Coordinates of C-alpha atoms in Angstrom, one line a residue:
G1 CA 0.0 -0.3 0.1
H2 CA 3.1 2.2 -0.1
T3 CA 6.3 2.9 -1.9
V4 CA 9.9 3.1 -0.3
F5 CA 12.7 4.7 -1.6
N6 CA 16.2 3.3 -0.1
E7 CA 14.7 0.6 2.2
G8 CA 17.9 -0.9 2.6
S9 CA 19.3 2.4 4.2
V10 CA 22.3 2.8 1.7
D11 CA 24.2 5.9 2.1
A12 CA 22.7 7.3 -1.2
D13 CA 21.4 11.0 -1.8
F14 CA 18.0 11.7 -3.7
R15 CA 17.6 14.8 -5.6
V16 CA 14.6 16.2 -7.4
E17 CA 15.4 19.3 -10.0
S18 CA 12.9 21.9 -11.0
N19 CA 13.1 24.3 -13.6
G20 CA 15.4 26.6 -12.0
N21 CA 16.8 24.7 -9.0
T22 CA 19.1 21.5 -9.3
H23 CA 18.3 20.6 -5.7
M24 CA 14.8 21.7 -5.5
L25 CA 14.2 18.4 -2.9
F26 CA 17.3 16.9 -1.8
V27 CA 17.7 13.9 0.7
D28 CA 21.1 13.8 2.4
G29 CA 21.2 9.8 3.0
G30 CA 24.6 9.9 4.7
N31 CA 23.4 12.7 7.4
D32 CA 19.5 11.9 7.6
R33 CA 18.8 15.3 6.5
V34 CA 16.0 17.0 3.7
G35 CA 17.0 20.0 2.0
I36 CA 14.6 22.4 -0.2
G37 CA 16.6 24.3 -2.4
T38 CA 19.7 23.4 -1.2
N39 CA 22.5 20.3 -1.5
S40 CA 23.9 20.7 1.8
P41 CA 21.1 20.7 4.6
S42 CA 22.3 21.6 8.0
A43 CA 19.5 20.4 9.9
P44 CA 16.8 17.5 9.6
L45 CA 14.7 19.9 7.4
H46 CA 16.5 23.0 5.9
V47 CA 14.6 25.4 3.6
A48 CA 16.9 27.9 1.4
G49 CA 14.6 30.5 1.0
N50 CA 11.2 32.1 2.8
I51 CA 8.7 29.8 4.1
Q52 CA 5.1 30.6 4.1
T53 CA 2.6 28.7 6.1
D54 CA -1.0 28.9 7.3
A55 CA -0.1 27.1 10.6
V56 CA 2.2 27.3 13.5
Y57 CA 5.9 25.9 12.4
R58 CA 9.2 25.8 14.2
G59 CA 12.3 27.2 13.0
Y60 CA 16.0 26.4 13.2
D61 CA 18.0 29.3 14.7
S62 CA 21.8 28.7 13.4
V63 CA 23.0 31.4 16.0
S64 CA 22.0 29.5 19.2
G65 CA 21.5 26.2 17.5
S66 CA 18.1 25.5 18.7
Y67 CA 14.4 25.6 17.3
R68 CA 12.2 28.5 17.8
N69 CA 8.4 28.7 17.4
L70 CA 7.4 31.1 14.5
L71 CA 3.8 31.8 13.7
G72 CA 2.8 32.7 9.7
Y73 CA -0.7 33.3 8.8
D74 CA -2.5 34.8 5.6
S75 CA 0.6 36.0 3.7
G76 CA 2.2 37.9 6.5
N77 CA -0.7 39.6 8.0
V78 CA -0.1 38.0 11.4
K79 CA 3.5 36.8 11.9
I80 CA 6.5 36.6 14.3
Q81 CA 9.9 36.9 12.3
T82 CA 13.5 37.4 12.9
G83 CA 15.0 40.7 11.7
T84 CA 17.2 41.6 8.8
G85 CA 20.2 43.8 8.0
S86 CA 21.3 45.8 10.9
S87 CA 18.5 44.2 12.9
A88 CA 19.4 40.6 12.2
Y89 CA 19.1 39.7 15.8
G90 CA 15.6 41.4 16.1
V91 CA 12.3 39.9 16.6
S92 CA 9.3 41.4 15.4
I93 CA 5.4 40.7 15.6
F94 CA 3.0 41.9 12.8
T95 CA -0.7 42.1 13.0
A96 CA -3.1 43.1 10.0
G97 CA 0.2 43.4 8.2
T98 CA 1.8 46.1 10.2
E99 CA 4.8 45.6 12.6
R100 CA 3.4 46.1 16.1
F101 CA 6.0 45.0 18.7
H102 CA 9.8 44.7 17.9
V103 CA 13.0 43.6 20.2
D104 CA 16.3 44.7 18.8
G105 CA 19.6 42.9 18.9
S106 CA 20.3 44.8 22.1
G107 CA 17.1 44.0 24.2
N108 CA 15.6 47.4 23.5
V109 CA 11.4 47.0 23.2
G110 CA 9.7 49.0 20.7
I111 CA 5.9 49.1 20.5
G112 CA 4.6 51.0 17.5
T113 CA 8.2 51.2 16.3
S114 CA 11.1 49.1 14.7
S115 CA 13.9 51.0 16.0
P116 CA 13.6 51.8 19.6
S117 CA 17.2 52.6 19.8
S118 CA 16.8 55.7 18.0
Y119 CA 15.3 57.3 20.9
H120 CA 16.8 59.1 23.8
A121 CA 19.8 57.0 24.9
K122 CA 18.6 56.7 28.4
G123 CA 15.1 56.0 27.5
D124 CA 15.3 53.6 24.7
N125 CA 14.8 50.2 26.7
L126 CA 10.9 50.5 26.2
V127 CA 9.5 52.8 23.5
I128 CA 5.7 53.3 22.7
A129 CA 5.3 55.3 19.7
T130 CA 2.5 56.3 17.7
T131 CA 1.6 59.3 15.4
G132 CA -1.5 60.4 17.5
D133 CA -2.0 60.4 21.4
T134 CA -0.2 57.7 23.1
G135 CA -0.8 56.2 26.3
M136 CA 0.0 53.1 28.7
S137 CA -2.6 51.5 31.3
I138 CA -1.9 50.1 34.7
V139 CA -5.2 48.2 35.6
S140 CA -5.8 47.0 39.1
G141 CA -8.6 45.8 41.1
T142 CA -11.0 48.0 43.0
S143 CA -9.2 47.6 46.3
S144 CA -5.6 47.0 45.2
T145 CA -2.8 49.4 43.9
G146 CA -1.0 49.8 40.6
R147 CA 2.8 50.8 40.9
I148 CA 6.0 51.9 39.0
F149 CA 9.0 50.8 40.6
F150 CA 12.4 52.0 40.5
A151 CA 15.3 49.9 41.8
D152 CA 18.9 49.7 42.0
G153 CA 21.0 47.0 39.7
T154 CA 19.7 44.6 37.3
S155 CA 19.2 41.5 39.7
G156 CA 16.1 40.1 40.8
G157 CA 14.7 40.9 44.2
A158 CA 16.6 44.4 44.5
E159 CA 15.0 46.7 47.1
S160 CA 13.0 49.6 45.5
S161 CA 14.7 52.8 45.6
G162 CA 11.3 54.3 44.6
Q163 CA 8.0 54.0 43.5
I164 CA 4.8 55.9 42.1
K165 CA 1.7 54.2 43.5
Y166 CA -2.2 54.7 43.1
D167 CA -4.3 53.1 45.7
H168 CA -7.7 52.1 44.5
N169 CA -8.8 51.3 47.7
S170 CA -8.4 54.9 49.2
N171 CA -8.3 56.7 46.0
Y172 CA -4.8 58.5 46.3
M173 CA -1.7 58.6 44.5
S174 CA 1.7 58.7 46.1
I175 CA 5.6 59.2 45.4
H176 CA 8.1 57.3 47.3
T177 CA 11.9 57.5 47.7
S178 CA 13.9 54.9 49.6
D179 CA 10.5 53.2 50.4
N180 CA 9.2 56.0 52.3
E181 CA 6.1 58.2 51.0
R182 CA 7.1 61.6 50.3
M183 CA 4.2 63.1 48.7
R184 CA 0.2 62.4 48.1
I185 CA -2.5 63.4 46.1
D186 CA -5.9 62.7 47.2
G187 CA -8.1 61.4 44.7
S188 CA -11.1 63.0 45.8
S189 CA -10.1 66.4 47.0
G190 CA -7.0 67.0 44.6
N191 CA -5.3 68.0 48.1
V192 CA -1.4 67.4 48.1
G193 CA 0.6 66.5 51.4

């Protein structure tokens, strides 16, 4: 009920030509690899060129030597892709055919921009950019707090040096330094203390 090529496991390659490619499909018998558009596949499946898919697929990252989950859908309208050129080590997420989220090779994050490093050097780790009004929301429960923390160093668990806090339960905003509240704005009256 089926056809088997090379059932005897001979170290023999198999090649299919197309009109413009001598190795449109290539099976490397000695290394157990398949190439599409290449005669020297470097992974179990190696595609030399672009891949379009309507489903989730995994791509080989030759830099780290591991596989990454990638997404492609509807001719690129929704996709996750690696960068090219000067952004070769970046990653972008597209929706509706437009890039929405980008992490460049330095780890800077851009929302609405593919070049967060082009903004202020001391404020390019996270850049939110649009041509109209721009905002960010921190949403907390009605009896909880929303906070922005400032801390020393980069290791986890560092003590906070400062914070901006909104307390939904008592309806006030406060500014803290060295873990001490220094200023409070009452949400109901607008009084500042």
